[in-house]
Coordinates of C-alpha atoms and ligand atoms in Angstrom, one line a residue:
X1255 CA 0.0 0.0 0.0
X1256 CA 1.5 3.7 -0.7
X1257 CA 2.5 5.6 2.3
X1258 CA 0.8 8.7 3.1
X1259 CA 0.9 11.4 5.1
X1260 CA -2.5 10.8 7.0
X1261 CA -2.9 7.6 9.3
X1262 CA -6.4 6.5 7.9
X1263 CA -5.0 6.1 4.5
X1264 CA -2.3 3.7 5.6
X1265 CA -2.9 -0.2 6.7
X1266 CA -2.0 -1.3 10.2
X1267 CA 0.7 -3.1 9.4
X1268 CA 2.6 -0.6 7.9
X1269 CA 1.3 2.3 10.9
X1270 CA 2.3 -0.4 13.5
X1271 CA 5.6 -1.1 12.1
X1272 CA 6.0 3.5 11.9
X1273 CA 5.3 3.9 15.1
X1274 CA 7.0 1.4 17.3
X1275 CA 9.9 2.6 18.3
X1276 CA 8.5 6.0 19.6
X1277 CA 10.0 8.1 17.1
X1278 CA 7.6 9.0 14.6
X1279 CA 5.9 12.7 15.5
X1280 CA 2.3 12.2 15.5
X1281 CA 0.2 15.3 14.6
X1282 CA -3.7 15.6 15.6
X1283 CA -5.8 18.6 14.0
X1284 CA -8.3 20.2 16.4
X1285 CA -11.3 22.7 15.1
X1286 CA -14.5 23.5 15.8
X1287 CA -17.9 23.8 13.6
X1288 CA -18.7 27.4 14.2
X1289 CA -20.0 29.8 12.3
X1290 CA -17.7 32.1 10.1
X1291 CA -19.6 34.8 8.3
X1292 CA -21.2 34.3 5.4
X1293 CA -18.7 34.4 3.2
X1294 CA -17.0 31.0 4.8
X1295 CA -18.0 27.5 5.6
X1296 CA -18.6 26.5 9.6
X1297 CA -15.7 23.8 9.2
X1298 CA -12.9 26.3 8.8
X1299 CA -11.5 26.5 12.1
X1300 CA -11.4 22.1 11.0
X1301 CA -9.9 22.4 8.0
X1302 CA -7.5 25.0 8.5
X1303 CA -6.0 22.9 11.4
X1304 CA -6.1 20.0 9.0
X1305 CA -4.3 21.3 6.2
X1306 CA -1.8 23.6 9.2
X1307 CA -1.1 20.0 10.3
X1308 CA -0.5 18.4 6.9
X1309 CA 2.5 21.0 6.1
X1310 CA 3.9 20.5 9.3
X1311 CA 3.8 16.5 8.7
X1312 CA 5.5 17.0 5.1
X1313 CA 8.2 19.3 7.1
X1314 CA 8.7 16.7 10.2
X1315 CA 8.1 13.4 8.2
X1316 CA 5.1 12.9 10.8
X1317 CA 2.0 11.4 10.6
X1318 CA -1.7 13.1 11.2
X1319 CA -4.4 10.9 12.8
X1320 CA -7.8 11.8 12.0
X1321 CA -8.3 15.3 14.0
X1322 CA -10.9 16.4 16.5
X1323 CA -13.5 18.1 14.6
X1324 CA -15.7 19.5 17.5
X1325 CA -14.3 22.2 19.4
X1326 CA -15.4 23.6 23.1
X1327 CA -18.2 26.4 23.0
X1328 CA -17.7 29.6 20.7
X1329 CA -17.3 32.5 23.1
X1330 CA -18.7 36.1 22.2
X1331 CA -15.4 37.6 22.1
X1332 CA -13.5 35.5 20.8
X1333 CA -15.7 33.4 18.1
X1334 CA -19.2 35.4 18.4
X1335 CA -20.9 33.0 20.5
X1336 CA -22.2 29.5 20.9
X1337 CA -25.7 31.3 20.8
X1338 CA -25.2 31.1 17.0
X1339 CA -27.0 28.9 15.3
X1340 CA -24.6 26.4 12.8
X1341 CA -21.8 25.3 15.3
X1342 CA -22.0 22.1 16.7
X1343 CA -20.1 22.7 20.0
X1344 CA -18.9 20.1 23.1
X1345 CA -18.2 20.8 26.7
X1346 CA -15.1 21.4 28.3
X1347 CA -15.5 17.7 30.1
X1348 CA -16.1 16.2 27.0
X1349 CA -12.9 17.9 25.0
X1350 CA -10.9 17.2 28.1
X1351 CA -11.6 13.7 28.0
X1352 CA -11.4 12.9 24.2
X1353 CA -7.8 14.5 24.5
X1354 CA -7.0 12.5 27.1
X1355 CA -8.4 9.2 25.8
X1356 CA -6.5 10.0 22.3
X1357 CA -2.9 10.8 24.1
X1358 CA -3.5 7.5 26.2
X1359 CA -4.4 5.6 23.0
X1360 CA -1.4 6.4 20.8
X1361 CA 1.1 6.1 24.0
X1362 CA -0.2 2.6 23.9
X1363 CA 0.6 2.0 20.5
X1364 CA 4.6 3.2 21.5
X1365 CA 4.0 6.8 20.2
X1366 CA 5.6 8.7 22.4
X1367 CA 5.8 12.4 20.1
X1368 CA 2.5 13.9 19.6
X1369 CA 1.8 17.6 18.5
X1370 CA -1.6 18.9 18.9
X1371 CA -1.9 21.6 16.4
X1372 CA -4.9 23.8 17.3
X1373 CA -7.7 26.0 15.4
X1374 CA -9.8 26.8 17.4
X1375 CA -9.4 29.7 19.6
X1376 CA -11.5 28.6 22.8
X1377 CA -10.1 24.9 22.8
X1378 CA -6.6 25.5 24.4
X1379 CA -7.5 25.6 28.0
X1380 CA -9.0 22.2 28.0
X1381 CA -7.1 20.4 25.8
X1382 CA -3.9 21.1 28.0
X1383 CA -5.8 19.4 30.7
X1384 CA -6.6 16.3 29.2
X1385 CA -3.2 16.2 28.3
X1386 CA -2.0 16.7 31.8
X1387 CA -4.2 14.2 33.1
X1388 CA -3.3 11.7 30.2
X1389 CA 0.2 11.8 30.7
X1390 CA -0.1 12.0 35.0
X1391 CA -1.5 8.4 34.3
X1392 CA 0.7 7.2 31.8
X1393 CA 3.7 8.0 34.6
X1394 CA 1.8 6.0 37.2
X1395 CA 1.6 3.0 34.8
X1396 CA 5.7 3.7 34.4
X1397 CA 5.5 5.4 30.8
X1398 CA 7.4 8.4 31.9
X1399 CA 9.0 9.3 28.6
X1400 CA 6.3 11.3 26.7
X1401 CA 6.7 14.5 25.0
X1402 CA 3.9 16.6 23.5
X1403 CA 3.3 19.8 22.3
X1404 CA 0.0 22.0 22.6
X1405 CA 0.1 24.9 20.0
X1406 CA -2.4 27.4 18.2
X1407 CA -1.1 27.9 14.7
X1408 CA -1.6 32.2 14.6
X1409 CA 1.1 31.6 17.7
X1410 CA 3.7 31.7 15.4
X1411 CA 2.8 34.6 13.5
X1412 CA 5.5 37.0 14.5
X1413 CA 5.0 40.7 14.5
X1414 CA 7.0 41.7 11.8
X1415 CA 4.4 39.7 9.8
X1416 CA 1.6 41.7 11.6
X1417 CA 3.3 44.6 10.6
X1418 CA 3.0 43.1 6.6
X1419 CA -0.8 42.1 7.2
X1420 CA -2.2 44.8 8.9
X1421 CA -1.2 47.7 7.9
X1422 CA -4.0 49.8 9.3
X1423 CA -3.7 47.9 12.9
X1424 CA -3.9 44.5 14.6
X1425 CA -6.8 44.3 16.9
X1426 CA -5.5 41.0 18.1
X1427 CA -6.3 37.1 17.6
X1428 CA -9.5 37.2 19.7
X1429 CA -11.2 40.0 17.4
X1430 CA -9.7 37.5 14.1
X1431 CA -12.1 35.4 14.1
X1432 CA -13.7 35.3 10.3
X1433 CA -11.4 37.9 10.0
X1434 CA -8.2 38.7 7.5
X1435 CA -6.2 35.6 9.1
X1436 CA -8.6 33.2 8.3
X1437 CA -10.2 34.6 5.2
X1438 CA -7.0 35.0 4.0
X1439 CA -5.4 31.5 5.0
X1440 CA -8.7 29.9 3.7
X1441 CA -8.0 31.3 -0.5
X1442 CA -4.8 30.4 0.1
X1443 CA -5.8 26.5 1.0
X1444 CA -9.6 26.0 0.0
X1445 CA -10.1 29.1 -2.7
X1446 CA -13.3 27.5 -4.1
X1447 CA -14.8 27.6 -0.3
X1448 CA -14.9 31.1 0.0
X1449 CA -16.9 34.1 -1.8
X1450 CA -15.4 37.1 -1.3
X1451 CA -18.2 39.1 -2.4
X1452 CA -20.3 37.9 1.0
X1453 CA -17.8 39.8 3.2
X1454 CA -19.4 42.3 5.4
X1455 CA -17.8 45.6 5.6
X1456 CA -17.5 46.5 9.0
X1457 CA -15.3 48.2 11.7
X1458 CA -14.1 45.6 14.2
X1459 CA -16.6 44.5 16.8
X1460 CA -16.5 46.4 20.1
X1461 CA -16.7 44.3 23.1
X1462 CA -16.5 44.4 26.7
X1463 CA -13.3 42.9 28.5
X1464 CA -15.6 40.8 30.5
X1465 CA -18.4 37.9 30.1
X1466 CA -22.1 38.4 30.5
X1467 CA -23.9 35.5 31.1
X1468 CA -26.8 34.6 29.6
X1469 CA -25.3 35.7 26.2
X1470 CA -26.3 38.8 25.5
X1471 CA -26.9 38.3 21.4
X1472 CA -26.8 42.0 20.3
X1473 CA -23.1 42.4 21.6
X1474 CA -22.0 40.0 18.7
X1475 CA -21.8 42.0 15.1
X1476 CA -24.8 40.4 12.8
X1477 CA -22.0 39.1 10.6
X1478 CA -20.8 36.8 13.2
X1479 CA -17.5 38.1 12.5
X1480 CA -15.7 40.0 14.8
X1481 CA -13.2 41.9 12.1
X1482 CA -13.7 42.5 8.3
X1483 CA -12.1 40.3 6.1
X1484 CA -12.0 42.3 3.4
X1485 CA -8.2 43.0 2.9
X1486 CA -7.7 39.1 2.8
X1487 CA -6.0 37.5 -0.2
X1488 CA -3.9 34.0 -0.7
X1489 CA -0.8 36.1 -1.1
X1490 CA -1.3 36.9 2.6
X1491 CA -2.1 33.6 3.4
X1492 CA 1.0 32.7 1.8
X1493 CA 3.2 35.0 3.8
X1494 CA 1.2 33.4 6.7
X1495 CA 1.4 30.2 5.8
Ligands
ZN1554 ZN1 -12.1 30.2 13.2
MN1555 MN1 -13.0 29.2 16.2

């Protein structure tokens, strides 16, 4: 069978015979269905992680297992809001435990390198803790030599590259969601996904620095997006990339 860069494409046999000697860097895409705008599908925040995760497997000779696809709840100022109708969205509990049951499940197979690569703002928190909790169990069952690493892909955007992408002003990652990072990564990856001409022109959302609950639905822009994506192109997602 042909190799490949994504475990369900490859037979057991071969994926056993990769992975047992604890070498081989195992990457896991996390999203989230939530909306994006209308001028983006709900799986981006999937997809993007996805594809993030594929370039980094053809860079690291690593392998990506099928990824998480549900992410923790869209927050109003970071993702406009679980109140949204066309996410599908999980609990913390829930993400905490799938994370956990995955790291346990590859340790047992000898994989002992595994990269979360996140895309979903609102999933971090909780997907450290199921790693904590996976690997504080591993120990006590004497598996003591894991290593993973818990990243969200716009971490690595420096601010020289800001700089480049927003000329006018960065407003910071929580406001970016639908916004110019994205949009822009999205024609870059999945061009025929996106219409351009659905953008809503708008001045970034303006939010309080604290939570209301119950969601109060006129705080979040009727877009759903919290900045304008209208200065995205693939040659910005290429930079970003
Ligand atoms: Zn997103
Ligand atoms: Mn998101």
């Amino acid at each position: 069978m042909s190799s490949s860069l994504l475990m369900e494409e490859i037979d057991a046999f071969t994926y056993r015979e990769m992975v047992t000697n604890g070498e081989k860097i195992i990457i896991v895409p996390v999203g989230a269905i939530e909306q994006h705008g209308p001028h983006m599908p709900v799986g981006v925040d999937a997809m993007l992680s996805k594809a993030l995760s594929l370039s980094l497997a053809e860079k690291v000779n690593g392998l990506v297992v099928p990824g998480i696809t549900f992410g923790y709840k869209s927050q109003q100022r970071s993702g406009g809001g679980y109140h949204l109708a066309g996410g599908l969205f999980m609990t913390g509990m829930t993400l905490i435990n799938h994370v956990k049951e995955l790291v346990i499940e590859l340790a047992s197979h000898g994989n002992r390198k595994i990269v979360f690569c996140n895309g979903h703002y609102e999933n971090y928190q909780f997907m450290f803790e199921g790693i904590d909790e996976a690997l504080r169990l591993l120990k006590m069952q004497g598996i003591d030599n894991m290593k993973v690493l818990l990243l969200s892909y716009w971490d690595f955007v420096d601010d020289k590259t800001i700089d480049k992408l927003y000329p006018n002003g960065f407003t910071g990652w929580g406001l970016e969601h639908g916004g110019g990072l994205e949009t822009s990564l999205m024609l870059l990856l999945y061009p025929e996904k996106v219409d351009m001409s659905k953008v809503v022109k708008a001045d970034p959302a303006s939010l309080p620095n604290y939570d209301i609950l119950p969601i109060q639905p006129e705080l979040t822009p009727d877009s759903g997006c919290l900045s304008c994506a209208i200065e995205a192109s693939s040659e910005k997602g290429e930079i970003l990339l």
